[in-house]
JSON list of C-alpha atoms in Angstrom, two decimals:
[
{"chain": "A", "resi": 213, "resn": "ASN", "atom": "CA", "xyz": [11.55, -2.02, 17.95]},
{"chain": "A", "resi": 214, "resn": "ALA", "atom": "CA", "xyz": [9.97, 1.40, 18.12]},
{"chain": "A", "resi": 215, "resn": "GLY", "atom": "CA", "xyz": [6.53, 1.82, 16.65]},
{"chain": "A", "resi": 216, "resn": "VAL", "atom": "CA", "xyz": [5.56, 4.13, 13.82]},
{"chain": "A", "resi": 217, "resn": "MET", "atom": "CA", "xyz": [6.69, 7.62, 14.77]},
{"chain": "A", "resi": 218, "resn": "GLN", "atom": "CA", "xyz": [4.89, 10.68, 13.54]},
{"chain": "A", "resi": 219, "resn": "ASN", "atom": "CA", "xyz": [5.83, 14.26, 14.19]},
{"chain": "A", "resi": 220, "resn": "PRO", "atom": "CA", "xyz": [4.78, 16.74, 15.08]},
{"chain": "A", "resi": 221, "resn": "ARG", "atom": "CA", "xyz": [1.82, 15.48, 17.11]},
{"chain": "A", "resi": 222, "resn": "HIS", "atom": "CA", "xyz": [0.11, 18.85, 16.80]},
{"chain": "A", "resi": 223, "resn": "LEU", "atom": "CA", "xyz": [0.65, 21.45, 14.11]},
{"chain": "A", "resi": 224, "resn": "VAL", "atom": "CA", "xyz": [-0.99, 24.83, 13.78]},
{"chain": "A", "resi": 225, "resn": "ARG", "atom": "CA", "xyz": [-0.71, 26.70, 10.52]},
{"chain": "A", "resi": 226, "resn": "ARG", "atom": "CA", "xyz": [-2.20, 29.91, 9.22]},
{"chain": "A", "resi": 227, "resn": "ARG", "atom": "CA", "xyz": [-4.11, 29.82, 5.96]},
{"chain": "A", "resi": 228, "resn": "GLY", "atom": "CA", "xyz": [-1.69, 29.91, 3.04]},
{"chain": "A", "resi": 229, "resn": "GLN", "atom": "CA", "xyz": [1.25, 28.39, 4.90]},
{"chain": "A", "resi": 230, "resn": "GLU", "atom": "CA", "xyz": [2.82, 25.02, 4.25]},
{"chain": "A", "resi": 231, "resn": "ALA", "atom": "CA", "xyz": [2.44, 21.97, 6.49]},
{"chain": "A", "resi": 232, "resn": "ARG", "atom": "CA", "xyz": [5.01, 19.17, 6.58]},
{"chain": "A", "resi": 233, "resn": "LEU", "atom": "CA", "xyz": [4.06, 15.97, 8.33]},
{"chain": "A", "resi": 234, "resn": "ARG", "atom": "CA", "xyz": [6.70, 13.34, 9.00]},
{"chain": "A", "resi": 235, "resn": "CYS", "atom": "CA", "xyz": [6.38, 9.61, 9.43]},
{"chain": "A", "resi": 236, "resn": "SER", "atom": "CA", "xyz": [9.11, 7.14, 10.33]},
{"chain": "A", "resi": 237, "resn": "PRO", "atom": "CA", "xyz": [7.85, 3.62, 9.70]},
{"chain": "A", "resi": 238, "resn": "MET", "atom": "CA", "xyz": [8.72, 0.67, 11.86]},
{"chain": "A", "resi": 239, "resn": "LYS", "atom": "CA", "xyz": [12.15, -0.79, 11.27]},
{"chain": "A", "resi": 240, "resn": "GLY", "atom": "CA", "xyz": [12.14, -3.11, 8.31]},
{"chain": "A", "resi": 241, "resn": "HIS", "atom": "CA", "xyz": [8.86, -1.80, 6.91]},
{"chain": "A", "resi": 242, "resn": "SER", "atom": "CA", "xyz": [9.06, -0.48, 3.38]},
{"chain": "A", "resi": 243, "resn": "HIS", "atom": "CA", "xyz": [5.32, 0.07, 2.83]},
{"chain": "A", "resi": 244, "resn": "VAL", "atom": "CA", "xyz": [3.80, 3.32, 4.04]},
{"chain": "A", "resi": 245, "resn": "TYR", "atom": "CA", "xyz": [0.20, 4.53, 3.91]},
{"chain": "A", "resi": 246, "resn": "TRP", "atom": "CA", "xyz": [-1.22, 7.94, 4.75]},
{"chain": "A", "resi": 247, "resn": "TYR", "atom": "CA", "xyz": [-4.79, 8.41, 5.95]},
{"chain": "A", "resi": 248, "resn": "ARG", "atom": "CA", "xyz": [-6.83, 11.48, 6.85]},
{"chain": "A", "resi": 249, "resn": "GLN", "atom": "CA", "xyz": [-9.42, 11.44, 9.61]},
{"chain": "A", "resi": 250, "resn": "LEU", "atom": "CA", "xyz": [-12.01, 14.14, 10.14]},
{"chain": "A", "resi": 251, "resn": "PRO", "atom": "CA", "xyz": [-13.89, 14.35, 13.47]},
{"chain": "A", "resi": 252, "resn": "GLU", "atom": "CA", "xyz": [-16.52, 11.63, 13.83]},
{"chain": "A", "resi": 253, "resn": "GLU", "atom": "CA", "xyz": [-15.46, 10.05, 10.55]},
{"chain": "A", "resi": 254, "resn": "GLY", "atom": "CA", "xyz": [-13.46, 7.06, 9.46]},
{"chain": "A", "resi": 255, "resn": "LEU", "atom": "CA", "xyz": [-9.96, 6.97, 8.11]},
{"chain": "A", "resi": 256, "resn": "LYS", "atom": "CA", "xyz": [-9.74, 7.94, 4.46]},
{"chain": "A", "resi": 257, "resn": "PHE", "atom": "CA", "xyz": [-6.96, 6.50, 2.33]},
{"chain": "A", "resi": 258, "resn": "MET", "atom": "CA", "xyz": [-4.75, 9.12, 0.76]},
{"chain": "A", "resi": 259, "resn": "VAL", "atom": "CA", "xyz": [-1.60, 7.53, -0.62]},
{"chain": "A", "resi": 260, "resn": "TYR", "atom": "CA", "xyz": [0.48, 4.36, -0.60]},
{"chain": "A", "resi": 261, "resn": "LEU", "atom": "CA", "xyz": [4.23, 4.49, -1.02]},
{"chain": "A", "resi": 262, "resn": "GLN", "atom": "CA", "xyz": [7.07, 2.05, -1.18]},
{"chain": "A", "resi": 263, "resn": "LYS", "atom": "CA", "xyz": [10.63, 3.18, -0.77]},
{"chain": "A", "resi": 264, "resn": "GLU", "atom": "CA", "xyz": [11.21, 6.01, -3.27]},
{"chain": "A", "resi": 265, "resn": "ASN", "atom": "CA", "xyz": [8.01, 5.21, -5.18]},
{"chain": "A", "resi": 266, "resn": "ILE", "atom": "CA", "xyz": [4.46, 6.47, -5.08]},
{"chain": "A", "resi": 267, "resn": "ILE", "atom": "CA", "xyz": [2.31, 3.45, -5.89]},
{"chain": "A", "resi": 268, "resn": "ASP", "atom": "CA", "xyz": [-1.20, 4.80, -5.43]},
{"chain": "A", "resi": 269, "resn": "GLU", "atom": "CA", "xyz": [-2.11, 8.42, -4.74]},
{"chain": "A", "resi": 270, "resn": "SER", "atom": "CA", "xyz": [-5.73, 8.16, -5.78]},
{"chain": "A", "resi": 271, "resn": "GLY", "atom": "CA", "xyz": [-7.01, 9.40, -2.42]},
{"chain": "A", "resi": 272, "resn": "MET", "atom": "CA", "xyz": [-4.93, 12.53, -2.39]},
{"chain": "A", "resi": 273, "resn": "PRO", "atom": "CA", "xyz": [-6.25, 15.88, -3.67]},
{"chain": "A", "resi": 274, "resn": "LYS", "atom": "CA", "xyz": [-4.59, 16.67, -6.98]},
{"chain": "A", "resi": 275, "resn": "GLU", "atom": "CA", "xyz": [-3.51, 20.13, -5.92]},
{"chain": "A", "resi": 276, "resn": "ARG", "atom": "CA", "xyz": [-1.45, 21.28, -2.95]},
{"chain": "A", "resi": 277, "resn": "PHE", "atom": "CA", "xyz": [-0.85, 17.78, -1.56]},
{"chain": "A", "resi": 278, "resn": "SER", "atom": "CA", "xyz": [2.23, 15.69, -2.19]},
{"chain": "A", "resi": 279, "resn": "ALA", "atom": "CA", "xyz": [3.94, 12.76, -0.54]},
{"chain": "A", "resi": 280, "resn": "GLU", "atom": "CA", "xyz": [7.36, 11.19, -0.66]},
{"chain": "A", "resi": 281, "resn": "PHE", "atom": "CA", "xyz": [9.22, 8.31, 0.92]},
{"chain": "A", "resi": 282, "resn": "PRO", "atom": "CA", "xyz": [12.92, 8.78, 0.19]},
{"chain": "A", "resi": 283, "resn": "LYS", "atom": "CA", "xyz": [15.56, 6.10, 0.34]},
{"chain": "A", "resi": 284, "resn": "GLU", "atom": "CA", "xyz": [16.86, 7.62, 3.54]},
{"chain": "A", "resi": 285, "resn": "GLY", "atom": "CA", "xyz": [14.70, 9.37, 6.09]},
{"chain": "A", "resi": 286, "resn": "PRO", "atom": "CA", "xyz": [11.03, 9.56, 6.93]},
{"chain": "A", "resi": 287, "resn": "SER", "atom": "CA", "xyz": [8.04, 9.72, 4.66]},
{"chain": "A", "resi": 288, "resn": "ILE", "atom": "CA", "xyz": [6.77, 13.27, 4.26]},
{"chain": "A", "resi": 289, "resn": "LEU", "atom": "CA", "xyz": [3.24, 14.45, 3.57]},
{"chain": "A", "resi": 290, "resn": "ARG", "atom": "CA", "xyz": [3.35, 18.02, 2.36]},
{"chain": "A", "resi": 291, "resn": "ILE", "atom": "CA", "xyz": [0.39, 20.35, 2.14]},
{"chain": "A", "resi": 292, "resn": "GLN", "atom": "CA", "xyz": [0.98, 23.65, 0.45]},
{"chain": "A", "resi": 293, "resn": "GLN", "atom": "CA", "xyz": [-1.13, 26.78, 0.93]},
{"chain": "A", "resi": 294, "resn": "VAL", "atom": "CA", "xyz": [-3.25, 25.18, 3.62]},
{"chain": "A", "resi": 295, "resn": "VAL", "atom": "CA", "xyz": [-6.94, 26.03, 3.93]},
{"chain": "A", "resi": 296, "resn": "ARG", "atom": "CA", "xyz": [-9.32, 25.56, 6.86]},
{"chain": "A", "resi": 297, "resn": "GLY", "atom": "CA", "xyz": [-10.72, 22.40, 5.27]},
{"chain": "A", "resi": 298, "resn": "ASP", "atom": "CA", "xyz": [-7.31, 20.75, 5.61]},
{"chain": "A", "resi": 299, "resn": "SER", "atom": "CA", "xyz": [-7.74, 20.68, 9.39]},
{"chain": "A", "resi": 300, "resn": "ALA", "atom": "CA", "xyz": [-7.81, 17.01, 10.35]},
{"chain": "A", "resi": 301, "resn": "ALA", "atom": "CA", "xyz": [-5.83, 14.23, 11.94]},
{"chain": "A", "resi": 302, "resn": "TYR", "atom": "CA", "xyz": [-3.35, 12.66, 9.53]},
{"chain": "A", "resi": 303, "resn": "PHE", "atom": "CA", "xyz": [-2.27, 9.13, 10.28]},
{"chain": "A", "resi": 304, "resn": "CYS", "atom": "CA", "xyz": [0.59, 7.20, 8.82]},
{"chain": "A", "resi": 305, "resn": "ALA", "atom": "CA", "xyz": [0.76, 3.42, 8.85]},
{"chain": "A", "resi": 306, "resn": "SER", "atom": "CA", "xyz": [3.46, 0.99, 7.82]},
{"chain": "A", "resi": 307, "resn": "SER", "atom": "CA", "xyz": [3.56, -2.71, 7.08]},
{"chain": "A", "resi": 308, "resn": "PRO", "atom": "CA", "xyz": [6.24, -5.30, 6.41]},
{"chain": "A", "resi": 309, "resn": "ASN", "atom": "CA", "xyz": [4.36, -6.71, 3.43]},
{"chain": "A", "resi": 310, "resn": "PRO", "atom": "CA", "xyz": [2.22, -5.03, 0.82]},
{"chain": "A", "resi": 311, "resn": "ALA", "atom": "CA", "xyz": [-0.98, -7.03, 1.31]},
{"chain": "A", "resi": 312, "resn": "ASN", "atom": "CA", "xyz": [-3.05, -9.15, 3.68]},
{"chain": "A", "resi": 313, "resn": "THR", "atom": "CA", "xyz": [-1.17, -7.95, 6.69]},
{"chain": "A", "resi": 314, "resn": "GLU", "atom": "CA", "xyz": [-1.47, -5.89, 9.81]},
{"chain": "A", "resi": 315, "resn": "ALA", "atom": "CA", "xyz": [-0.80, -2.19, 9.36]},
{"chain": "A", "resi": 316, "resn": "PHE", "atom": "CA", "xyz": [0.86, -0.42, 12.28]},
{"chain": "A", "resi": 317, "resn": "PHE", "atom": "CA", "xyz": [-0.41, 3.09, 12.79]},
{"chain": "A", "resi": 318, "resn": "GLY", "atom": "CA", "xyz": [1.37, 6.08, 14.25]},
{"chain": "A", "resi": 319, "resn": "GLN", "atom": "CA", "xyz": [-0.32, 8.36, 16.75]},
{"chain": "A", "resi": 320, "resn": "GLY", "atom": "CA", "xyz": [-1.15, 10.89, 14.09]},
{"chain": "A", "resi": 321, "resn": "THR", "atom": "CA", "xyz": [-0.53, 14.57, 13.47]},
{"chain": "A", "resi": 322, "resn": "ARG", "atom": "CA", "xyz": [-3.40, 16.87, 14.30]},
{"chain": "A", "resi": 323, "resn": "LEU", "atom": "CA", "xyz": [-3.31, 19.78, 11.89]},
{"chain": "A", "resi": 324, "resn": "THR", "atom": "CA", "xyz": [-5.24, 22.90, 12.72]},
{"chain": "A", "resi": 325, "resn": "VAL", "atom": "CA", "xyz": [-5.48, 25.67, 10.16]},
{"chain": "A", "resi": 326, "resn": "VAL", "atom": "CA", "xyz": [-6.36, 29.06, 11.61]},
{"chain": "B", "resi": 6, "resn": "GLN", "atom": "CA", "xyz": [-17.46, 2.39, -1.43]},
{"chain": "B", "resi": 7, "resn": "GLN", "atom": "CA", "xyz": [-17.51, 2.99, 2.32]},
{"chain": "B", "resi": 8, "resn": "PRO", "atom": "CA", "xyz": [-18.76, 0.04, 4.40]},
{"chain": "B", "resi": 9, "resn": "VAL", "atom": "CA", "xyz": [-21.69, 0.61, 6.72]},
{"chain": "B", "resi": 10, "resn": "GLN", "atom": "CA", "xyz": [-21.24, -0.15, 10.38]},
{"chain": "B", "resi": 11, "resn": "SER", "atom": "CA", "xyz": [-23.94, -0.79, 12.94]},
{"chain": "B", "resi": 12, "resn": "PRO", "atom": "CA", "xyz": [-24.69, 0.13, 15.59]},
{"chain": "B", "resi": 13, "resn": "GLN", "atom": "CA", "xyz": [-23.14, 3.59, 15.59]},
{"chain": "B", "resi": 14, "resn": "ALA", "atom": "CA", "xyz": [-22.74, 3.50, 19.35]},
{"chain": "B", "resi": 15, "resn": "VAL", "atom": "CA", "xyz": [-23.26, 1.05, 22.16]},
{"chain": "B", "resi": 16, "resn": "ILE", "atom": "CA", "xyz": [-22.90, 1.12, 25.93]},
{"chain": "B", "resi": 17, "resn": "LEU", "atom": "CA", "xyz": [-22.19, -2.10, 27.78]},
{"chain": "B", "resi": 18, "resn": "ARG", "atom": "CA", "xyz": [-21.71, -3.07, 31.37]},
{"chain": "B", "resi": 19, "resn": "GLU", "atom": "CA", "xyz": [-18.60, -5.05, 32.17]},
{"chain": "B", "resi": 20, "resn": "GLY", "atom": "CA", "xyz": [-19.11, -8.68, 31.35]},
{"chain": "B", "resi": 21, "resn": "GLU", "atom": "CA", "xyz": [-21.76, -8.15, 28.69]},
{"chain": "B", "resi": 22, "resn": "ASP", "atom": "CA", "xyz": [-21.39, -9.20, 25.07]},
{"chain": "B", "resi": 23, "resn": "ALA", "atom": "CA", "xyz": [-21.60, -7.06, 21.95]},
{"chain": "B", "resi": 24, "resn": "VAL", "atom": "CA", "xyz": [-21.75, -7.54, 18.21]},
{"chain": "B", "resi": 25, "resn": "ILE", "atom": "CA", "xyz": [-20.64, -4.94, 15.70]},
{"chain": "B", "resi": 26, "resn": "ASN", "atom": "CA", "xyz": [-21.64, -5.39, 12.09]},
{"chain": "B", "resi": 27, "resn": "CYS", "atom": "CA", "xyz": [-19.99, -4.21, 8.91]},
{"chain": "B", "resi": 28, "resn": "SER", "atom": "CA", "xyz": [-21.70, -4.51, 5.56]},
{"chain": "B", "resi": 29, "resn": "SER", "atom": "CA", "xyz": [-20.86, -3.67, 1.99]},
{"chain": "B", "resi": 30, "resn": "SER", "atom": "CA", "xyz": [-22.91, -3.18, -1.13]},
{"chain": "B", "resi": 31, "resn": "LYS", "atom": "CA", "xyz": [-20.16, -4.81, -3.19]},
{"chain": "B", "resi": 32, "resn": "ALA", "atom": "CA", "xyz": [-18.36, -8.13, -3.08]},
{"chain": "B", "resi": 33, "resn": "LEU", "atom": "CA", "xyz": [-15.46, -8.10, -0.70]},
{"chain": "B", "resi": 34, "resn": "TYR", "atom": "CA", "xyz": [-11.95, -9.49, -0.80]},
{"chain": "B", "resi": 35, "resn": "SER", "atom": "CA", "xyz": [-11.05, -8.76, 2.80]},
{"chain": "B", "resi": 36, "resn": "VAL", "atom": "CA", "xyz": [-12.26, -7.14, 6.00]},
{"chain": "B", "resi": 37, "resn": "HIS", "atom": "CA", "xyz": [-9.95, -5.43, 8.49]},
{"chain": "B", "resi": 38, "resn": "TRP", "atom": "CA", "xyz": [-10.90, -4.59, 12.08]},
{"chain": "B", "resi": 39, "resn": "TYR", "atom": "CA", "xyz": [-9.19, -1.91, 14.19]},
{"chain": "B", "resi": 40, "resn": "ARG", "atom": "CA", "xyz": [-9.87, -0.31, 17.54]},
{"chain": "B", "resi": 41, "resn": "GLN", "atom": "CA", "xyz": [-9.01, 3.31, 18.29]},
{"chain": "B", "resi": 42, "resn": "LYS", "atom": "CA", "xyz": [-9.06, 4.94, 21.68]},
{"chain": "B", "resi": 43, "resn": "HIS", "atom": "CA", "xyz": [-9.60, 8.68, 21.84]},
{"chain": "B", "resi": 44, "resn": "GLY", "atom": "CA", "xyz": [-6.50, 10.57, 20.75]},
{"chain": "B", "resi": 45, "resn": "GLU", "atom": "CA", "xyz": [-4.55, 7.41, 20.02]},
{"chain": "B", "resi": 46, "resn": "ALA", "atom": "CA", "xyz": [-3.48, 5.36, 17.03]},
{"chain": "B", "resi": 47, "resn": "PRO", "atom": "CA", "xyz": [-5.81, 2.73, 15.61]},
{"chain": "B", "resi": 48, "resn": "VAL", "atom": "CA", "xyz": [-4.73, -0.72, 16.74]},
{"chain": "B", "resi": 49, "resn": "PHE", "atom": "CA", "xyz": [-5.07, -3.79, 14.56]},
{"chain": "B", "resi": 50, "resn": "LEU", "atom": "CA", "xyz": [-7.44, -6.53, 15.70]},
{"chain": "B", "resi": 51, "resn": "MET", "atom": "CA", "xyz": [-7.67, -8.91, 12.76]},
{"chain": "B", "resi": 52, "resn": "ILE", "atom": "CA", "xyz": [-7.98, -9.44, 9.02]},
{"chain": "B", "resi": 53, "resn": "LEU", "atom": "CA", "xyz": [-10.44, -11.81, 7.42]},
{"chain": "B", "resi": 54, "resn": "LEU", "atom": "CA", "xyz": [-9.98, -12.86, 3.84]},
{"chain": "B", "resi": 55, "resn": "LYS", "atom": "CA", "xyz": [-12.35, -13.97, 1.14]},
{"chain": "B", "resi": 56, "resn": "GLY", "atom": "CA", "xyz": [-13.34, -17.55, 1.68]},
{"chain": "B", "resi": 57, "resn": "GLY", "atom": "CA", "xyz": [-15.59, -16.99, 4.63]},
{"chain": "B", "resi": 58, "resn": "GLU", "atom": "CA", "xyz": [-13.41, -17.37, 7.63]},
{"chain": "B", "resi": 59, "resn": "GLN", "atom": "CA", "xyz": [-13.74, -16.82, 11.29]},
{"chain": "B", "resi": 60, "resn": "LYS", "atom": "CA", "xyz": [-10.97, -15.65, 13.55]},
{"chain": "B", "resi": 61, "resn": "GLY", "atom": "CA", "xyz": [-10.53, -14.82, 17.16]},
{"chain": "B", "resi": 62, "resn": "HIS", "atom": "CA", "xyz": [-8.17, -14.23, 19.98]},
{"chain": "B", "resi": 63, "resn": "ASP", "atom": "CA", "xyz": [-8.96, -13.96, 23.65]},
{"chain": "B", "resi": 64, "resn": "LYS", "atom": "CA", "xyz": [-12.57, -12.82, 23.83]},
{"chain": "B", "resi": 65, "resn": "ILE", "atom": "CA", "xyz": [-12.72, -10.93, 20.53]},
{"chain": "B", "resi": 66, "resn": "SER", "atom": "CA", "xyz": [-13.62, -12.82, 17.38]},
{"chain": "B", "resi": 67, "resn": "ALA", "atom": "CA", "xyz": [-14.98, -12.05, 13.96]},
{"chain": "B", "resi": 68, "resn": "SER", "atom": "CA", "xyz": [-16.69, -13.72, 11.07]},
{"chain": "B", "resi": 69, "resn": "PHE", "atom": "CA", "xyz": [-16.80, -12.90, 7.39]},
{"chain": "B", "resi": 70, "resn": "ASN", "atom": "CA", "xyz": [-19.78, -13.94, 5.33]},
{"chain": "B", "resi": 71, "resn": "GLU", "atom": "CA", "xyz": [-18.69, -13.54, 1.75]},
{"chain": "B", "resi": 72, "resn": "LYS", "atom": "CA", "xyz": [-22.13, -14.21, 0.27]},
{"chain": "B", "resi": 73, "resn": "LYS", "atom": "CA", "xyz": [-23.80, -11.61, 2.44]},
{"chain": "B", "resi": 74, "resn": "GLN", "atom": "CA", "xyz": [-20.90, -9.21, 1.98]},
{"chain": "B", "resi": 75, "resn": "GLN", "atom": "CA", "xyz": [-20.68, -8.58, 5.66]},
{"chain": "B", "resi": 76, "resn": "SER", "atom": "CA", "xyz": [-18.54, -9.15, 8.69]},
{"chain": "B", "resi": 77, "resn": "SER", "atom": "CA", "xyz": [-19.34, -9.19, 12.37]},
{"chain": "B", "resi": 78, "resn": "LEU", "atom": "CA", "xyz": [-17.07, -8.52, 15.32]},
{"chain": "B", "resi": 79, "resn": "TYR", "atom": "CA", "xyz": [-17.96, -10.33, 18.54]},
{"chain": "B", "resi": 80, "resn": "LEU", "atom": "CA", "xyz": [-16.87, -9.01, 21.92]},
{"chain": "B", "resi": 81, "resn": "THR", "atom": "CA", "xyz": [-17.46, -11.48, 24.71]},
{"chain": "B", "resi": 82, "resn": "ALA", "atom": "CA", "xyz": [-17.50, -10.73, 28.42]},
{"chain": "B", "resi": 83, "resn": "SER", "atom": "CA", "xyz": [-16.47, -7.14, 27.75]},
{"chain": "B", "resi": 84, "resn": "GLN", "atom": "CA", "xyz": [-13.80, -5.44, 29.82]},
{"chain": "B", "resi": 85, "resn": "LEU", "atom": "CA", "xyz": [-13.31, -1.73, 30.52]},
{"chain": "B", "resi": 86, "resn": "SER", "atom": "CA", "xyz": [-10.28, -1.84, 28.22]},
{"chain": "B", "resi": 87, "resn": "TYR", "atom": "CA", "xyz": [-12.56, -2.68, 25.28]},
{"chain": "B", "resi": 88, "resn": "SER", "atom": "CA", "xyz": [-13.89, 0.88, 25.23]},
{"chain": "B", "resi": 89, "resn": "GLY", "atom": "CA", "xyz": [-13.06, 2.78, 22.07]},
{"chain": "B", "resi": 90, "resn": "THR", "atom": "CA", "xyz": [-14.16, 3.22, 18.48]},
{"chain": "B", "resi": 91, "resn": "TYR", "atom": "CA", "xyz": [-14.15, 0.11, 16.33]},
{"chain": "B", "resi": 92, "resn": "PHE", "atom": "CA", "xyz": [-13.52, 0.53, 12.62]},
{"chain": "B", "resi": 93, "resn": "CYS", "atom": "CA", "xyz": [-14.06, -2.01, 9.93]},
{"chain": "B", "resi": 94, "resn": "GLY", "atom": "CA", "xyz": [-12.19, -1.56, 6.70]},
{"chain": "B", "resi": 95, "resn": "THR", "atom": "CA", "xyz": [-12.84, -3.34, 3.45]},
{"chain": "B", "resi": 96, "resn": "GLU", "atom": "CA", "xyz": [-11.04, -4.18, 0.24]},
{"chain": "B", "resi": 97, "resn": "LEU", "atom": "CA", "xyz": [-12.96, -5.04, -2.89]},
{"chain": "B", "resi": 98, "resn": "ALA", "atom": "CA", "xyz": [-10.07, -6.83, -4.56]},
{"chain": "B", "resi": 99, "resn": "SER", "atom": "CA", "xyz": [-6.48, -7.77, -4.01]},
{"chain": "B", "resi": 100, "resn": "GLY", "atom": "CA", "xyz": [-4.50, -5.21, -5.94]},
{"chain": "B", "resi": 101, "resn": "GLY", "atom": "CA", "xyz": [-1.16, -6.38, -4.66]},
{"chain": "B", "resi": 102, "resn": "TYR", "atom": "CA", "xyz": [-1.24, -3.85, -1.85]},
{"chain": "B", "resi": 103, "resn": "GLN", "atom": "CA", "xyz": [-3.66, -2.78, 0.86]},
{"chain": "B", "resi": 104, "resn": "LYS", "atom": "CA", "xyz": [-6.15, -0.13, -0.10]},
{"chain": "B", "resi": 105, "resn": "VAL", "atom": "CA", "xyz": [-8.63, -0.19, 2.73]},
{"chain": "B", "resi": 106, "resn": "THR", "atom": "CA", "xyz": [-11.83, 1.83, 2.90]},
{"chain": "B", "resi": 107, "resn": "PHE", "atom": "CA", "xyz": [-12.94, 2.36, 6.48]},
{"chain": "B", "resi": 108, "resn": "GLY", "atom": "CA", "xyz": [-16.42, 2.84, 7.89]},
{"chain": "B", "resi": 109, "resn": "ILE", "atom": "CA", "xyz": [-17.23, 5.73, 10.20]},
{"chain": "B", "resi": 110, "resn": "GLY", "atom": "CA", "xyz": [-16.82, 3.53, 13.24]},
{"chain": "B", "resi": 111, "resn": "THR", "atom": "CA", "xyz": [-18.81, 2.16, 16.16]},
{"chain": "B", "resi": 112, "resn": "LYS", "atom": "CA", "xyz": [-18.28, 3.82, 19.54]},
{"chain": "B", "resi": 113, "resn": "LEU", "atom": "CA", "xyz": [-18.23, 1.27, 22.30]},
{"chain": "B", "resi": 114, "resn": "GLN", "atom": "CA", "xyz": [-18.26, 2.27, 25.94]},
{"chain": "B", "resi": 115, "resn": "VAL", "atom": "CA", "xyz": [-17.91, -0.31, 28.69]},
{"chain": "B", "resi": 116, "resn": "ILE", "atom": "CA", "xyz": [-19.01, 0.87, 32.12]},
{"chain": "B", "resi": 117, "resn": "PRO", "atom": "CA", "xyz": [-18.44, -0.78, 35.51]}
]
């Protein structure tokens, strides 16, 4: 059973471009979480999705950021018109149950905006 | 509300013990502990739920004091492999899904 797969591992974008981050959860996991981590800081919750549904996006900026978890395929975190402040590591985690359970993290995508 | 972790950093020699604390200004439902090595994914250690429990496996254990709104992670007879950044995450309530707020982490370095 492969772990949570994120790609790309590293992504460089120029200001104003779009960034697409992909996350394939572990097999059998229908709960996906996205976190953002800035250097020397903790993980900050962005969004929680179940298959085809966004359950909680309270941690996501209202503009330029969107997330989806389609019936088929990976979860996507999309950042439009990136700015330098979007540079961070973005981690995806999945779990088999919605609560009180271990979350399995991917290795993250390190986004650099130049 | 972000939990506060202490200490921010600690250096141990192999075989020494360490305690990492995590405190909240609000009542907690659960505490989650993860370890992250540089450039890698955070790895789950344990969850403690409201009710004041204590858990452990191998030489890593944790306690959750509900009344004091804090949790402590105990590392006994540390090994080089324990090096990394330890994050505690907290939930204020059970909302039917996990919405964890993480602290800024405690950097632990074990030296020979």
